[in-house]
Amino acid sequence: MRRLNFFVRVFVWFSVRNLTRHPGRALIVVLGIALGAAVFTSVRISVHASLDAFNRSMAHVAGAAEQVAVQPGGYVSETAIPILAHHPAVSRFSPVLTTYVRPARSPADAFFLIGIDPILDRAFRQWQLDQGYGARGQIPWADLIAEPYTLILSQPLAAELGVAAGGRVELDHNRGTHAFRVLATLNPGGLALVEGGRVAITDIATYQEFTGLLGGVDRIDLIFRPNTTAQQIDHLASALPESLEMNPPSAARDSGNAMIRAYQLNLSVLSFISLFVGMFLVYSLVALNAAARRRELAVMRALGASPGMLFRLFLAEGALLGLAGWLVAIPLSGLMVNYLVRVVSRTISTLFVRVQPESLALSAWEVLFSFGATLFVSVMAAYQPARAAMGVAPKEAMEIGQRMPQGRYTARRLVLPAMGCIAACAPLSLMRGIAGIPIPGYLAILLLFVGFSLLAPWMLQGLGRLLAPGLRRVAGIPAYLAGCYLRSSGTRISVSVGALITAVALFASLVIMIHSFRRTVELWVAQTVSGDLFVTTKMGEINRYRFPIPEEIVAGLQRLAPEADVVESRRYQLRYEGFPYELEVLGMRTFLRHGGFVWLKGDPETILPRLERGDGALVSEVFSNRTGLTVGDRLHAQIEYSRVVLPVLGVVRDYRTDGGIVFYSWHRFRELFHDPGWSGVRFYFQNRGPDVDDQVVRLRNEIAQRYGDRLDMVSGKALRQSILEIFDETFAVTTILLFIALVVAALGITTTLSILVLERTRQLNTIAAVGGSEAQIRGIILWEAAYLVTVGEIAGLVCGFVLSYLLVYVINRQSFGWTFLYTVDWGALAYSLPLIGLTALGAAIPAVRSVLRQPPATLLRER
């Protein structure tokens, strides 16, 4: 304890006082660390909130069910209930129906409606009414059964709709609009927490009448008797109709979790790069203090301080900066997190699964993880300067000139390990992910950054050796002296140059990836999402197209627009070995006359005729990557009451929702299996003149006039534009992370150049004493900054191209299952990289101003 107290006193006297004497430097570093830590923490909290909301909703909806009986692509007939009720393995069962509805003539968003049998369901799901209802001596489930078109609302939803117990609310569904009487509201807990509290409960008979699903249910939840064996469960499954399947209730939750966690991991790694770049700031300041106080360190050594003492002092200084940055990051995270929760949850809902985070839960693990990551990065950044401080000899306290550490030839020795790190990226990029996580890909990215950072001193020496003689003739002595110094600078500035390399590489790779992704999405939208007018059932998209368009409306739509080609479609939500995917059957012949696919595998010229005939199906890249099915394989699926076998003809790119999709001919499906009906239809006008928008408006108005609000419609142009807007919103978080990384890198340039100035105070003042002008000396510093920026941008650009390849073909493929056409936005790079260079040069101004703050004669006389 006495040794610890002594160390703390020395640390406060030696390190803390020095930081307080130069608050500007310390604040810059603390701010850089705080920005990185705040982004890292708020991103993880945001995704964690969405993940927690999704799991909570799925858990409350699943309740106590141990297995669920489902009809893939359709509804379970109520005729299966007697089989389950009389089977000896079944203890409890409960039929369940769920859908999204919206208030009629109201701007409120859609909410979740659950249809259950209140008696059968009591053993499965927990829900409790507010105290006022029970105080009146009424039995809630009895009234729900006895009185048609009644429901129970969660308290937040009732407040949003402005309705109380006894009031009425009109609800819209694809089958029409009906008024419901509100019996009561739910107390928080159980089903009241589903979908962020935007949920209502009704009796199953009312639900079936409201939606037109008489005799069918979504699923039947099961609880087995104690000690039920796997053989008995298998016997139950064999006793059910062949088209039914028995699945665990966690299947949908597990697949949703996997997708959200992949997104969380990618965002966490990306946000950690901001914290990683902040590491260079800590290194720069600790190295700056070590260089500026070298004589003091020698005096301490002469007075008996051990090398280990000096090492621990500077290591503790790095830890202190990290701790201060983390503490400042807490309020910054509070400012960022609300915005990020909205953006992240919207992205997850659009791309993966619907989430409604209603609260932010800051777990102790997240706090500890954020604190540990920040502290670890800061301590590791201080390690090398702390090691260098151990090498200060006591005799330096008596030397006239300040010794500058040399490392001229060390740079050459770093080339081999640097190239080894970069070369290791190739085999790592070919390795498969571990448990769906692209760990080898992330390791390749880390080695890529390390390799280019290790190459930085060798590149600086080479650049100085190559350019200095020529620049002497063009730009004068300052450029030559700057190049000469960098030739002998060794490895001291490699870490700081690595900050700029990392930031530029991140910028270049994201510019390439986002541009490639957007160009591919634009191509996909233009071809696969082609059409002039899209028509679906009301709320068809949010309900995953489960409800087909009524037959009388289908007949009317076929006669409505003789001047337009009609492409019918039906979408089924299915699962293949646990992986969710969508089967879309569409009028292939007409569709291919107007649109097409973005091909990945297969020859379109030979495949398209077969696709029109219905000889097989196309699968998306995501479906192929996730399931392993590719060209030549066969897809087996149970779709409603038909057992379907589809040969895989080709693999195409598709970027809708969670990405897994299979395309097949609608007409061939009807011939071979059953009439799938229409869940949607798209119109292509034959006259492609300039008035096509007017034609769309006229057709849309005519459909609305005939069928009122029973259908949802959107023009093809508006749909394609909304898809691109969603894409841009998806990368909003990425833009923020990129900007912060660049800011932190610019701060690193400032501290790096300040180190160089302090290390050569005597040299620079000697130059001034023998006749060098102040402008020439400052020119030396600016030219050194130019060398640093040049190396940082060149190496960062090369690193960025390699990184973009890893992001496009490794990280995205293993995380989400998709890749995209690789294209480079040369224009964005051409005007952005010079701006980054000018910004980095602007960061050299504080170091330039610090030159010659004292008269040269004074400093020379002190020596």
PDB file of N, CA, C and O in Angstrom, residues 302-333:
ATOM      1  N   ALA A 302      18.596   9.728 -12.291  1.00  0.00           N
ATOM      2  CA  ALA A 302      19.801  10.011 -11.498  1.00  0.00           C
ATOM      3  C   ALA A 302      19.493  10.011 -10.011  1.00  0.00           C
ATOM      4  O   ALA A 302      20.358   9.708  -9.179  1.00  0.00           O
ATOM      5  N   LEU A 303      18.240  10.329  -9.649  1.00  0.00           N
ATOM      6  CA  LEU A 303      17.842  10.365  -8.235  1.00  0.00           C
ATOM      7  C   LEU A 303      17.354   9.012  -7.724  1.00  0.00           C
ATOM      8  O   LEU A 303      16.937   8.910  -6.568  1.00  0.00           O
ATOM      9  N   GLY A 304      17.368   7.997  -8.595  1.00  0.00           N
ATOM     10  CA  GLY A 304      17.058   6.653  -8.109  1.00  0.00           C
ATOM     11  C   GLY A 304      15.807   6.019  -8.671  1.00  0.00           C
ATOM     12  O   GLY A 304      15.471   4.888  -8.298  1.00  0.00           O
ATOM     13  N   ALA A 305      15.074   6.730  -9.560  1.00  0.00           N
ATOM     14  CA  ALA A 305      13.874   6.127 -10.147  1.00  0.00           C
ATOM     15  C   ALA A 305      14.283   4.991 -11.083  1.00  0.00           C
ATOM     16  O   ALA A 305      15.230   5.113 -11.857  1.00  0.00           O
ATOM     17  N   SER A 306      13.573   3.904 -10.999  1.00  0.00           N
ATOM     18  CA  SER A 306      13.880   2.750 -11.848  1.00  0.00           C
ATOM     19  C   SER A 306      13.235   2.919 -13.218  1.00  0.00           C
ATOM     20  O   SER A 306      12.273   3.683 -13.386  1.00  0.00           O
ATOM     21  N   PRO A 307      13.747   2.207 -14.254  1.00  0.00           N
ATOM     22  CA  PRO A 307      13.079   2.239 -15.566  1.00  0.00           C
ATOM     23  C   PRO A 307      11.611   1.804 -15.492  1.00  0.00           C
ATOM     24  O   PRO A 307      10.764   2.344 -16.195  1.00  0.00           O
ATOM     25  N   GLY A 308      11.333   0.824 -14.596  1.00  0.00           N
ATOM     26  CA  GLY A 308       9.947   0.381 -14.450  1.00  0.00           C
ATOM     27  C   GLY A 308       9.042   1.474 -13.934  1.00  0.00           C
ATOM     28  O   GLY A 308       7.868   1.560 -14.321  1.00  0.00           O
ATOM     29  N   MET A 309       9.581   2.347 -13.049  1.00  0.00           N
ATOM     30  CA  MET A 309       8.798   3.466 -12.545  1.00  0.00           C
ATOM     31  C   MET A 309       8.396   4.404 -13.686  1.00  0.00           C
ATOM     32  O   MET A 309       7.236   4.827 -13.791  1.00  0.00           O
ATOM     33  N   LEU A 310       9.352   4.738 -14.557  1.00  0.00           N
ATOM     34  CA  LEU A 310       9.040   5.619 -15.682  1.00  0.00           C
ATOM     35  C   LEU A 310       8.027   4.959 -16.617  1.00  0.00           C
ATOM     36  O   LEU A 310       7.120   5.618 -17.141  1.00  0.00           O
ATOM     37  N   PHE A 311       8.193   3.668 -16.838  1.00  0.00           N
ATOM     38  CA  PHE A 311       7.270   2.941 -17.704  1.00  0.00           C
ATOM     39  C   PHE A 311       5.851   3.019 -17.153  1.00  0.00           C
ATOM     40  O   PHE A 311       4.896   3.319 -17.877  1.00  0.00           O
ATOM     41  N   ARG A 312       5.713   2.790 -15.843  1.00  0.00           N
ATOM     42  CA  ARG A 312       4.380   2.799 -15.241  1.00  0.00           C
ATOM     43  C   ARG A 312       3.785   4.196 -15.235  1.00  0.00           C
ATOM     44  O   ARG A 312       2.569   4.371 -15.366  1.00  0.00           O
ATOM     45  N   LEU A 313       4.608   5.231 -15.091  1.00  0.00           N
ATOM     46  CA  LEU A 313       4.100   6.604 -15.097  1.00  0.00           C
ATOM     47  C   LEU A 313       3.429   6.944 -16.430  1.00  0.00           C
ATOM     48  O   LEU A 313       2.321   7.488 -16.464  1.00  0.00           O
ATOM     49  N   PHE A 314       4.090   6.617 -17.517  1.00  0.00           N
ATOM     50  CA  PHE A 314       3.516   6.961 -18.821  1.00  0.00           C
ATOM     51  C   PHE A 314       2.363   6.029 -19.195  1.00  0.00           C
ATOM     52  O   PHE A 314       1.433   6.442 -19.894  1.00  0.00           O
ATOM     53  N   LEU A 315       2.425   4.784 -18.739  1.00  0.00           N
ATOM     54  CA  LEU A 315       1.302   3.886 -18.962  1.00  0.00           C
ATOM     55  C   LEU A 315       0.061   4.394 -18.216  1.00  0.00           C
ATOM     56  O   LEU A 315      -1.053   4.373 -18.745  1.00  0.00           O
ATOM     57  N   ALA A 316       0.282   4.858 -16.969  1.00  0.00           N
ATOM     58  CA  ALA A 316      -0.814   5.423 -16.187  1.00  0.00           C
ATOM     59  C   ALA A 316      -1.339   6.708 -16.820  1.00  0.00           C
ATOM     60  O   ALA A 316      -2.529   7.016 -16.736  1.00  0.00           O
ATOM     61  N   GLU A 317      -0.446   7.460 -17.456  1.00  0.00           N
ATOM     62  CA  GLU A 317      -0.888   8.682 -18.139  1.00  0.00           C
ATOM     63  C   GLU A 317      -1.845   8.341 -19.279  1.00  0.00           C
ATOM     64  O   GLU A 317      -2.874   9.000 -19.476  1.00  0.00           O
ATOM     65  N   GLY A 318      -1.522   7.298 -20.038  1.00  0.00           N
ATOM     66  CA  GLY A 318      -2.440   6.853 -21.091  1.00  0.00           C
ATOM     67  C   GLY A 318      -3.763   6.391 -20.527  1.00  0.00           C
ATOM     68  O   GLY A 318      -4.831   6.696 -21.074  1.00  0.00           O
ATOM     69  N   ALA A 319      -3.711   5.647 -19.403  1.00  0.00           N
ATOM     70  CA  ALA A 319      -4.946   5.188 -18.774  1.00  0.00           C
ATOM     71  C   ALA A 319      -5.784   6.357 -18.287  1.00  0.00           C
ATOM     72  O   ALA A 319      -7.015   6.349 -18.411  1.00  0.00           O
ATOM     73  N   LEU A 320      -5.132   7.393 -17.749  1.00  0.00           N
ATOM     74  CA  LEU A 320      -5.860   8.566 -17.277  1.00  0.00           C
ATOM     75  C   LEU A 320      -6.564   9.281 -18.429  1.00  0.00           C
ATOM     76  O   LEU A 320      -7.719   9.701 -18.299  1.00  0.00           O
ATOM     77  N   LEU A 321      -5.883   9.418 -19.554  1.00  0.00           N
ATOM     78  CA  LEU A 321      -6.508  10.041 -20.716  1.00  0.00           C
ATOM     79  C   LEU A 321      -7.702   9.215 -21.201  1.00  0.00           C
ATOM     80  O   LEU A 321      -8.745   9.769 -21.576  1.00  0.00           O
ATOM     81  N   GLY A 322      -7.538   7.895 -21.206  1.00  0.00           N
ATOM     82  CA  GLY A 322      -8.644   7.040 -21.616  1.00  0.00           C
ATOM     83  C   GLY A 322      -9.827   7.151 -20.675  1.00  0.00           C
ATOM     84  O   GLY A 322     -10.983   7.222 -21.106  1.00  0.00           O
ATOM     85  N   LEU A 323      -9.550   7.174 -19.353  1.00  0.00           N
ATOM     86  CA  LEU A 323     -10.623   7.309 -18.372  1.00  0.00           C
ATOM     87  C   LEU A 323     -11.348   8.641 -18.533  1.00  0.00           C
ATOM     88  O   LEU A 323     -12.588   8.696 -18.516  1.00  0.00           O
ATOM     89  N   ALA A 324     -10.576   9.727 -18.694  1.00  0.00           N
ATOM     90  CA  ALA A 324     -11.196  11.037 -18.874  1.00  0.00           C
ATOM     91  C   ALA A 324     -12.043  11.071 -20.144  1.00  0.00           C
ATOM     92  O   ALA A 324     -13.158  11.615 -20.162  1.00  0.00           O
ATOM     93  N   GLY A 325     -11.509  10.472 -21.249  1.00  0.00           N
ATOM     94  CA  GLY A 325     -12.279  10.433 -22.480  1.00  0.00           C
ATOM     95  C   GLY A 325     -13.555   9.637 -22.332  1.00  0.00           C
ATOM     96  O   GLY A 325     -14.614  10.037 -22.845  1.00  0.00           O
ATOM     97  N   TRP A 326     -13.497   8.535 -21.601  1.00  0.00           N
ATOM     98  CA  TRP A 326     -14.691   7.724 -21.408  1.00  0.00           C
ATOM     99  C   TRP A 326     -15.731   8.461 -20.578  1.00  0.00           C
ATOM    100  O   TRP A 326     -16.933   8.381 -20.860  1.00  0.00           O
ATOM    101  N   LEU A 327     -15.292   9.195 -19.563  1.00  0.00           N
ATOM    102  CA  LEU A 327     -16.240   9.959 -18.740  1.00  0.00           C
ATOM    103  C   LEU A 327     -16.912  11.058 -19.556  1.00  0.00           C
ATOM    104  O   LEU A 327     -18.115  11.313 -19.408  1.00  0.00           O
ATOM    105  N   VAL A 328     -16.132  11.719 -20.430  1.00  0.00           N
ATOM    106  CA  VAL A 328     -16.728  12.745 -21.295  1.00  0.00           C
ATOM    107  C   VAL A 328     -17.658  12.101 -22.327  1.00  0.00           C
ATOM    108  O   VAL A 328     -18.643  12.709 -22.764  1.00  0.00           O
ATOM    109  N   ALA A 329     -17.358  10.858 -22.704  1.00  0.00           N
ATOM    110  CA  ALA A 329     -18.178  10.170 -23.705  1.00  0.00           C
ATOM    111  C   ALA A 329     -19.581   9.866 -23.203  1.00  0.00           C
ATOM    112  O   ALA A 329     -20.503   9.716 -24.014  1.00  0.00           O
ATOM    113  N   ILE A 330     -19.768   9.775 -21.890  1.00  0.00           N
ATOM    114  CA  ILE A 330     -21.081   9.423 -21.350  1.00  0.00           C
ATOM    115  C   ILE A 330     -22.137  10.457 -21.738  1.00  0.00           C
ATOM    116  O   ILE A 330     -23.178  10.102 -22.307  1.00  0.00           O
ATOM    117  N   PRO A 331     -21.932  11.772 -21.464  1.00  0.00           N
ATOM    118  CA  PRO A 331     -22.946  12.736 -21.931  1.00  0.00           C
ATOM    119  C   PRO A 331     -23.023  12.829 -23.454  1.00  0.00           C
ATOM    120  O   PRO A 331     -24.108  13.054 -24.001  1.00  0.00           O
ATOM    121  N   LEU A 332     -21.890  12.668 -24.139  1.00  0.00           N
ATOM    122  CA  LEU A 332     -21.932  12.685 -25.604  1.00  0.00           C
ATOM    123  C   LEU A 332     -22.776  11.528 -26.132  1.00  0.00           C
ATOM    124  O   LEU A 332     -23.532  11.682 -27.107  1.00  0.00           O
ATOM    125  N   SER A 333     -22.659  10.362 -25.496  1.00  0.00           N
ATOM    126  CA  SER A 333     -23.467   9.218 -25.909  1.00  0.00           C
ATOM    127  C   SER A 333     -24.945   9.506 -25.723  1.00  0.00           C
ATOM    128  O   SER A 333     -25.775   9.107 -26.556  1.00  0.00           O
TER     129      SER A 333
END
